[in-house]
Amino acid sequence: MFALLLILTGCQLLWSCPAECTSINEPVPILKSVAEQLSSGSYLFSFESADGTYREELGIVSTDSKTSDDDLEVSGIYRYINDWGQEVEVRYTADKNGFLPHVRYISNGEAYKPIRIEPLALMGTHS
């Protein structure tokens, strides 16, 4: 009797596992990947995958004229689909003042185009 109960419990656990449980280790194809590194240390990278995940980041190195120290200013965006099917978008900046994220949930399925950062134009505005 105990063995039958154990077998039925095991079967219930298998049946209750959603389809996502079986595909968690499957690789997600990368649709686009870009990376640029400048000699100044500034950089740009982005990628987009088939599951809707997207990330883009720009890092600008600038030199403080008073201290001759290098500062790094980072800005970026990433998006993904959460467990409830909502698209989550996080835009952020990070610099000497800290990390500042802005989170937005997109639940109505609106189309959203990725931001386009022109690295050479932006880097020319920093010394």
Short mmCIF file of N, CA and C in Angstrom, two decimals:
data_model
loop_
_atom_site.label_atom_id
_atom_site.label_comp_id
_atom_site.label_asym_id
_atom_site.label_seq_id
_atom_site.Cartn_x
_atom_site.Cartn_y
_atom_site.Cartn_z
N MET A 1 0.82 -1.19 0.00
CA MET A 1 0.00 0.00 0.00
C MET A 1 0.87 1.26 0.00
N PHE A 2 1.92 1.25 0.84
CA PHE A 2 2.83 2.40 0.92
C PHE A 2 3.54 2.61 -0.42
N ALA A 3 3.94 1.52 -1.08
CA ALA A 3 4.63 1.62 -2.37
C ALA A 3 3.71 2.24 -3.42
N LEU A 4 2.44 1.86 -3.42
CA LEU A 4 1.48 2.41 -4.37
C LEU A 4 1.29 3.92 -4.13
N LEU A 5 1.21 4.31 -2.86
CA LEU A 5 1.07 5.72 -2.52
C LEU A 5 2.29 6.51 -2.99
N LEU A 6 3.47 5.94 -2.82
CA LEU A 6 4.71 6.59 -3.25
C LEU A 6 4.75 6.75 -4.77
N ILE A 7 4.33 5.74 -5.50
CA ILE A 7 4.31 5.80 -6.96
C ILE A 7 3.31 6.85 -7.44
N LEU A 8 2.12 6.88 -6.85
CA LEU A 8 1.10 7.85 -7.25
C LEU A 8 1.56 9.28 -6.95
N THR A 9 2.24 9.48 -5.84
CA THR A 9 2.76 10.81 -5.50
C THR A 9 3.80 11.24 -6.52
N GLY A 10 4.67 10.33 -6.91
CA GLY A 10 5.68 10.64 -7.92
C GLY A 10 5.06 10.99 -9.26
N CYS A 11 4.02 10.25 -9.66
CA CYS A 11 3.33 10.54 -10.92
C CYS A 11 2.66 11.91 -10.87
N GLN A 12 2.07 12.25 -9.72
CA GLN A 12 1.42 13.55 -9.60
C GLN A 12 2.44 14.67 -9.75
N LEU A 13 3.62 14.51 -9.18
CA LEU A 13 4.66 15.52 -9.31
C LEU A 13 5.08 15.69 -10.76
N LEU A 14 5.21 14.60 -11.49
CA LEU A 14 5.58 14.68 -12.90
C LEU A 14 4.51 15.37 -13.72
N TRP A 15 3.25 15.05 -13.48
CA TRP A 15 2.16 15.64 -14.25
C TRP A 15 1.94 17.11 -13.91
N SER A 16 2.27 17.50 -12.70
CA SER A 16 2.03 18.89 -12.30
C SER A 16 3.12 19.84 -12.77
N CYS A 17 4.22 19.29 -13.26
CA CYS A 17 5.31 20.14 -13.75
C CYS A 17 4.91 20.75 -15.09
N PRO A 18 4.89 22.09 -15.20
CA PRO A 18 4.52 22.70 -16.48
C PRO A 18 5.52 22.40 -17.57
N ALA A 19 5.13 22.68 -18.79
CA ALA A 19 5.99 22.40 -19.95
C ALA A 19 7.31 23.14 -19.86
N GLU A 20 7.31 24.32 -19.20
CA GLU A 20 8.54 25.09 -19.09
C GLU A 20 9.63 24.34 -18.32
N CYS A 21 9.22 23.45 -17.42
CA CYS A 21 10.20 22.71 -16.62
C CYS A 21 11.10 21.85 -17.50
N THR A 22 10.55 21.31 -18.55
CA THR A 22 11.34 20.41 -19.39
C THR A 22 12.25 21.16 -20.35
N SER A 23 11.95 22.42 -20.64
CA SER A 23 12.74 23.14 -21.62
C SER A 23 13.69 24.16 -21.00
N ILE A 24 13.87 24.11 -19.71
CA ILE A 24 14.66 25.14 -19.04
C ILE A 24 16.14 25.12 -19.45
N ASN A 25 16.64 23.98 -19.87
CA ASN A 25 18.05 23.89 -20.24
C ASN A 25 18.30 24.02 -21.75
N GLU A 26 17.25 24.22 -22.51
CA GLU A 26 17.43 24.37 -23.95
C GLU A 26 18.02 25.74 -24.25
N PRO A 27 19.05 25.81 -25.10
CA PRO A 27 19.64 27.11 -25.44
C PRO A 27 18.66 27.97 -26.24
N VAL A 28 18.71 29.26 -25.98
CA VAL A 28 17.87 30.22 -26.70
C VAL A 28 18.71 30.84 -27.80
N PRO A 29 18.26 30.81 -29.04
CA PRO A 29 19.05 31.39 -30.14
C PRO A 29 19.23 32.90 -29.98
N ILE A 30 20.43 33.36 -30.28
CA ILE A 30 20.74 34.79 -30.30
C ILE A 30 20.45 35.29 -31.71
N LEU A 31 19.59 36.30 -31.82
CA LEU A 31 19.22 36.84 -33.13
C LEU A 31 20.18 37.92 -33.59
N LYS A 32 20.71 38.68 -32.63
CA LYS A 32 21.61 39.79 -32.97
C LYS A 32 22.58 39.99 -31.81
N SER A 33 23.83 40.26 -32.15
CA SER A 33 24.83 40.54 -31.13
C SER A 33 25.85 41.52 -31.70
N VAL A 34 26.07 42.62 -30.99
CA VAL A 34 27.00 43.66 -31.42
C VAL A 34 27.88 44.03 -30.23
N ALA A 35 29.17 44.24 -30.48
CA ALA A 35 30.08 44.70 -29.43
C ALA A 35 31.16 45.57 -30.06
N GLU A 36 31.36 46.75 -29.49
CA GLU A 36 32.40 47.66 -29.96
C GLU A 36 33.19 48.14 -28.74
N GLN A 37 34.50 48.18 -28.88
CA GLN A 37 35.39 48.66 -27.82
C GLN A 37 36.31 49.70 -28.43
N LEU A 38 36.36 50.89 -27.83
CA LEU A 38 37.26 51.93 -28.32
C LEU A 38 38.53 51.96 -27.48
N SER A 39 39.58 52.52 -28.02
CA SER A 39 40.86 52.58 -27.31
C SER A 39 40.77 53.42 -26.03
N SER A 40 39.81 54.33 -25.96
CA SER A 40 39.62 55.16 -24.77
C SER A 40 39.05 54.36 -23.60
N GLY A 41 38.57 53.14 -23.88
CA GLY A 41 37.93 52.33 -22.85
C GLY A 41 36.41 52.36 -22.95
N SER A 42 35.88 53.29 -23.73
CA SER A 42 34.43 53.36 -23.93
C SER A 42 33.98 52.15 -24.75
N TYR A 43 32.73 51.76 -24.57
CA TYR A 43 32.24 50.55 -25.24
C TYR A 43 30.75 50.65 -25.52
N LEU A 44 30.30 49.75 -26.38
CA LEU A 44 28.89 49.59 -26.70
C LEU A 44 28.66 48.11 -26.97
N PHE A 45 27.60 47.56 -26.40
CA PHE A 45 27.22 46.20 -26.78
C PHE A 45 25.71 46.07 -26.74
N SER A 46 25.22 45.11 -27.49
CA SER A 46 23.79 44.80 -27.47
C SER A 46 23.59 43.37 -27.95
N PHE A 47 22.49 42.79 -27.51
CA PHE A 47 22.09 41.49 -28.03
C PHE A 47 20.58 41.36 -27.94
N GLU A 48 20.05 40.49 -28.78
CA GLU A 48 18.63 40.19 -28.78
C GLU A 48 18.49 38.70 -29.01
N SER A 49 17.65 38.05 -28.21
CA SER A 49 17.47 36.61 -28.34
C SER A 49 16.04 36.27 -28.75
N ALA A 50 15.84 35.04 -29.16
CA ALA A 50 14.56 34.59 -29.71
C ALA A 50 13.44 34.58 -28.67
N ASP A 51 13.77 34.57 -27.39
CA ASP A 51 12.73 34.55 -26.36
C ASP A 51 12.26 35.95 -25.96
N GLY A 52 12.71 36.98 -26.68
CA GLY A 52 12.28 38.35 -26.39
C GLY A 52 13.22 39.12 -25.49
N THR A 53 14.27 38.48 -25.00
CA THR A 53 15.24 39.16 -24.16
C THR A 53 16.09 40.09 -25.01
N TYR A 54 16.32 41.30 -24.50
CA TYR A 54 17.11 42.29 -25.22
C TYR A 54 17.94 43.07 -24.22
N ARG A 55 19.16 43.42 -24.59
CA ARG A 55 20.00 44.26 -23.73
C ARG A 55 20.90 45.12 -24.60
N GLU A 56 21.05 46.37 -24.20
CA GLU A 56 21.94 47.30 -24.88
C GLU A 56 22.59 48.16 -23.81
N GLU A 57 23.90 48.38 -23.93
CA GLU A 57 24.62 49.17 -22.94
C GLU A 57 25.71 49.99 -23.60
N LEU A 58 25.87 51.21 -23.11
CA LEU A 58 26.90 52.12 -23.58
C LEU A 58 27.70 52.58 -22.37
N GLY A 59 29.01 52.44 -22.44
CA GLY A 59 29.88 52.92 -21.38
C GLY A 59 30.83 53.97 -21.94
N ILE A 60 30.84 55.14 -21.33
CA ILE A 60 31.69 56.24 -21.80
C ILE A 60 32.71 56.57 -20.73
N VAL A 61 33.98 56.51 -21.10
CA VAL A 61 35.06 56.88 -20.20
C VAL A 61 35.40 58.34 -20.46
N SER A 62 35.41 59.13 -19.41
CA SER A 62 35.79 60.54 -19.53
C SER A 62 36.81 60.85 -18.44
N THR A 63 37.65 61.83 -18.71
CA THR A 63 38.69 62.21 -17.76
C THR A 63 38.29 63.51 -17.07
N ASP A 64 38.33 63.50 -15.75
CA ASP A 64 38.05 64.69 -14.96
C ASP A 64 39.24 65.63 -15.08
N SER A 65 39.01 66.82 -15.61
CA SER A 65 40.12 67.76 -15.86
C SER A 65 40.77 68.26 -14.57
N LYS A 66 40.05 68.24 -13.46
CA LYS A 66 40.60 68.72 -12.19
C LYS A 66 41.48 67.68 -11.52
N THR A 67 41.11 66.41 -11.61
CA THR A 67 41.85 65.36 -10.90
C THR A 67 42.60 64.43 -11.83
N SER A 68 42.38 64.51 -13.11
CA SER A 68 42.96 63.60 -14.11
C SER A 68 42.52 62.15 -13.90
N ASP A 69 41.46 61.95 -13.13
CA ASP A 69 40.92 60.61 -12.93
C ASP A 69 39.94 60.27 -14.05
N ASP A 70 39.89 59.00 -14.41
CA ASP A 70 38.93 58.54 -15.40
C ASP A 70 37.61 58.21 -14.71
N ASP A 71 36.53 58.63 -15.32
CA ASP A 71 35.19 58.31 -14.84
C ASP A 71 34.50 57.46 -15.90
N LEU A 72 33.66 56.53 -15.45
CA LEU A 72 32.88 55.70 -16.37
C LEU A 72 31.41 56.01 -16.15
N GLU A 73 30.74 56.40 -17.21
CA GLU A 73 29.29 56.62 -17.20
C GLU A 73 28.66 55.54 -18.06
N VAL A 74 27.73 54.81 -17.47
CA VAL A 74 27.09 53.69 -18.17
C VAL A 74 25.60 53.97 -18.27
N SER A 75 25.04 53.72 -19.45
CA SER A 75 23.59 53.79 -19.61
C SER A 75 23.17 52.59 -20.44
N GLY A 76 21.96 52.14 -20.21
CA GLY A 76 21.52 50.98 -20.96
C GLY A 76 20.05 50.66 -20.76
N ILE A 77 19.66 49.59 -21.38
CA ILE A 77 18.29 49.11 -21.32
C ILE A 77 18.33 47.59 -21.43
N TYR A 78 17.43 46.92 -20.71
CA TYR A 78 17.23 45.50 -20.96
C TYR A 78 15.74 45.19 -20.83
N ARG A 79 15.31 44.20 -21.59
CA ARG A 79 13.92 43.76 -21.58
C ARG A 79 13.88 42.24 -21.55
N TYR A 80 12.84 41.74 -20.90
CA TYR A 80 12.61 40.30 -20.85
C TYR A 80 11.13 40.06 -20.56
N ILE A 81 10.69 38.83 -20.76
CA ILE A 81 9.32 38.43 -20.45
C ILE A 81 9.34 37.75 -19.09
N ASN A 82 8.55 38.26 -18.14
CA ASN A 82 8.55 37.67 -16.80
C ASN A 82 7.66 36.42 -16.76
N ASP A 83 7.56 35.81 -15.58
CA ASP A 83 6.80 34.57 -15.43
C ASP A 83 5.30 34.73 -15.68
N TRP A 84 4.79 35.96 -15.66
CA TRP A 84 3.38 36.22 -15.87
C TRP A 84 3.10 36.66 -17.30
N GLY A 85 4.10 36.60 -18.16
CA GLY A 85 3.92 36.95 -19.56
C GLY A 85 4.03 38.43 -19.87
N GLN A 86 4.38 39.24 -18.88
CA GLN A 86 4.55 40.67 -19.10
C GLN A 86 5.96 40.96 -19.59
N GLU A 87 6.06 41.92 -20.49
CA GLU A 87 7.38 42.39 -20.90
C GLU A 87 7.84 43.41 -19.86
N VAL A 88 9.02 43.21 -19.33
CA VAL A 88 9.60 44.10 -18.34
C VAL A 88 10.74 44.85 -19.01
N GLU A 89 10.75 46.16 -18.87
CA GLU A 89 11.80 46.98 -19.46
C GLU A 89 12.47 47.77 -18.34
N VAL A 90 13.79 47.71 -18.30
CA VAL A 90 14.55 48.47 -17.32
C VAL A 90 15.55 49.34 -18.07
N ARG A 91 15.43 50.64 -17.89
CA ARG A 91 16.42 51.60 -18.41
C ARG A 91 17.23 52.05 -17.21
N TYR A 92 18.53 52.19 -17.39
CA TYR A 92 19.36 52.52 -16.23
C TYR A 92 20.53 53.40 -16.62
N THR A 93 21.03 54.09 -15.61
CA THR A 93 22.29 54.82 -15.71
C THR A 93 23.10 54.47 -14.47
N ALA A 94 24.40 54.51 -14.62
CA ALA A 94 25.30 54.29 -13.49
C ALA A 94 26.51 55.19 -13.70
N ASP A 95 26.80 55.97 -12.68
CA ASP A 95 27.95 56.88 -12.75
C ASP A 95 28.44 57.16 -11.33
N LYS A 96 29.17 58.25 -11.15
CA LYS A 96 29.71 58.55 -9.82
C LYS A 96 28.61 58.82 -8.80
N ASN A 97 27.39 59.05 -9.26
CA ASN A 97 26.26 59.28 -8.36
C ASN A 97 25.50 58.01 -8.02
N GLY A 98 25.90 56.87 -8.59
CA GLY A 98 25.26 55.59 -8.27
C GLY A 98 24.48 55.01 -9.44
N PHE A 99 23.71 53.97 -9.13
CA PHE A 99 22.91 53.23 -10.10
C PHE A 99 21.47 53.72 -10.02
N LEU A 100 20.89 54.09 -11.15
CA LEU A 100 19.53 54.61 -11.17
C LEU A 100 18.71 53.87 -12.23
N PRO A 101 17.89 52.89 -11.80
CA PRO A 101 17.05 52.16 -12.75
C PRO A 101 15.65 52.76 -12.85
N HIS A 102 15.03 52.61 -14.02
CA HIS A 102 13.63 52.97 -14.25
C HIS A 102 12.96 51.74 -14.84
N VAL A 103 11.98 51.19 -14.14
CA VAL A 103 11.34 49.94 -14.55
C VAL A 103 9.96 50.24 -15.13
N ARG A 104 9.64 49.54 -16.23
CA ARG A 104 8.33 49.68 -16.87
C ARG A 104 7.82 48.30 -17.23
N TYR A 105 6.55 48.03 -16.93
CA TYR A 105 5.91 46.77 -17.30
C TYR A 105 5.01 47.03 -18.51
N ILE A 106 5.20 46.24 -19.54
CA ILE A 106 4.42 46.39 -20.76
C ILE A 106 3.51 45.17 -20.86
N SER A 107 2.24 45.35 -20.56
CA SER A 107 1.34 44.19 -20.53
C SER A 107 0.33 44.19 -21.67
N ASN A 108 0.26 45.26 -22.44
CA ASN A 108 -0.74 45.31 -23.50
C ASN A 108 -0.21 44.85 -24.85
N GLY A 109 1.02 44.36 -24.90
CA GLY A 109 1.56 43.83 -26.13
C GLY A 109 1.96 44.87 -27.15
N GLU A 110 2.06 46.14 -26.74
CA GLU A 110 2.44 47.17 -27.69
C GLU A 110 3.84 46.90 -28.24
N ALA A 111 4.02 47.22 -29.48
CA ALA A 111 5.33 47.05 -30.09
C ALA A 111 6.26 48.13 -29.57
N TYR A 112 7.46 47.76 -29.24
CA TYR A 112 8.42 48.73 -28.73
C TYR A 112 9.74 48.53 -29.46
N LYS A 113 10.24 49.57 -30.05
CA LYS A 113 11.50 49.47 -30.78
C LYS A 113 12.65 49.75 -29.83
N PRO A 114 13.74 49.00 -29.93
CA PRO A 114 14.90 49.23 -29.08
C PRO A 114 15.47 50.63 -29.31
N ILE A 115 16.03 51.20 -28.24
CA ILE A 115 16.67 52.50 -28.41
C ILE A 115 17.93 52.30 -29.24
N ARG A 116 18.26 53.30 -29.98
CA ARG A 116 19.47 53.24 -30.80
C ARG A 116 20.44 54.28 -30.29
N ILE A 117 21.57 53.85 -29.85
CA ILE A 117 22.60 54.74 -29.34
C ILE A 117 23.67 54.88 -30.41
N GLU A 118 24.01 56.09 -30.75
CA GLU A 118 25.07 56.35 -31.71
C GLU A 118 26.35 56.59 -30.92
N PRO A 119 27.19 55.57 -30.74
CA PRO A 119 28.32 55.68 -29.82
C PRO A 119 29.33 56.75 -30.20
N LEU A 120 29.64 56.91 -31.47
CA LEU A 120 30.65 57.89 -31.84
C LEU A 120 30.16 59.31 -31.62
N ALA A 121 28.89 59.56 -31.89
CA ALA A 121 28.34 60.89 -31.66
C ALA A 121 28.31 61.21 -30.17
N LEU A 122 27.89 60.26 -29.36
CA LEU A 122 27.84 60.50 -27.92
C LEU A 122 29.22 60.63 -27.31
N MET A 123 30.15 59.83 -27.77
CA MET A 123 31.50 59.87 -27.21
C MET A 123 32.19 61.18 -27.56
N GLY A 124 31.80 61.79 -28.67
CA GLY A 124 32.40 63.06 -29.04
C GLY A 124 31.97 64.20 -28.14
N THR A 125 30.88 64.01 -27.38
CA THR A 125 30.40 65.07 -26.49
C THR A 125 31.07 65.03 -25.14
N HIS A 126 31.84 64.00 -24.86
CA HIS A 126 32.54 63.87 -23.58
C HIS A 126 34.03 64.01 -23.82
N SER A 127 34.71 64.66 -22.90
CA SER A 127 36.16 64.79 -23.07
C SER A 127 36.90 63.74 -22.28
#
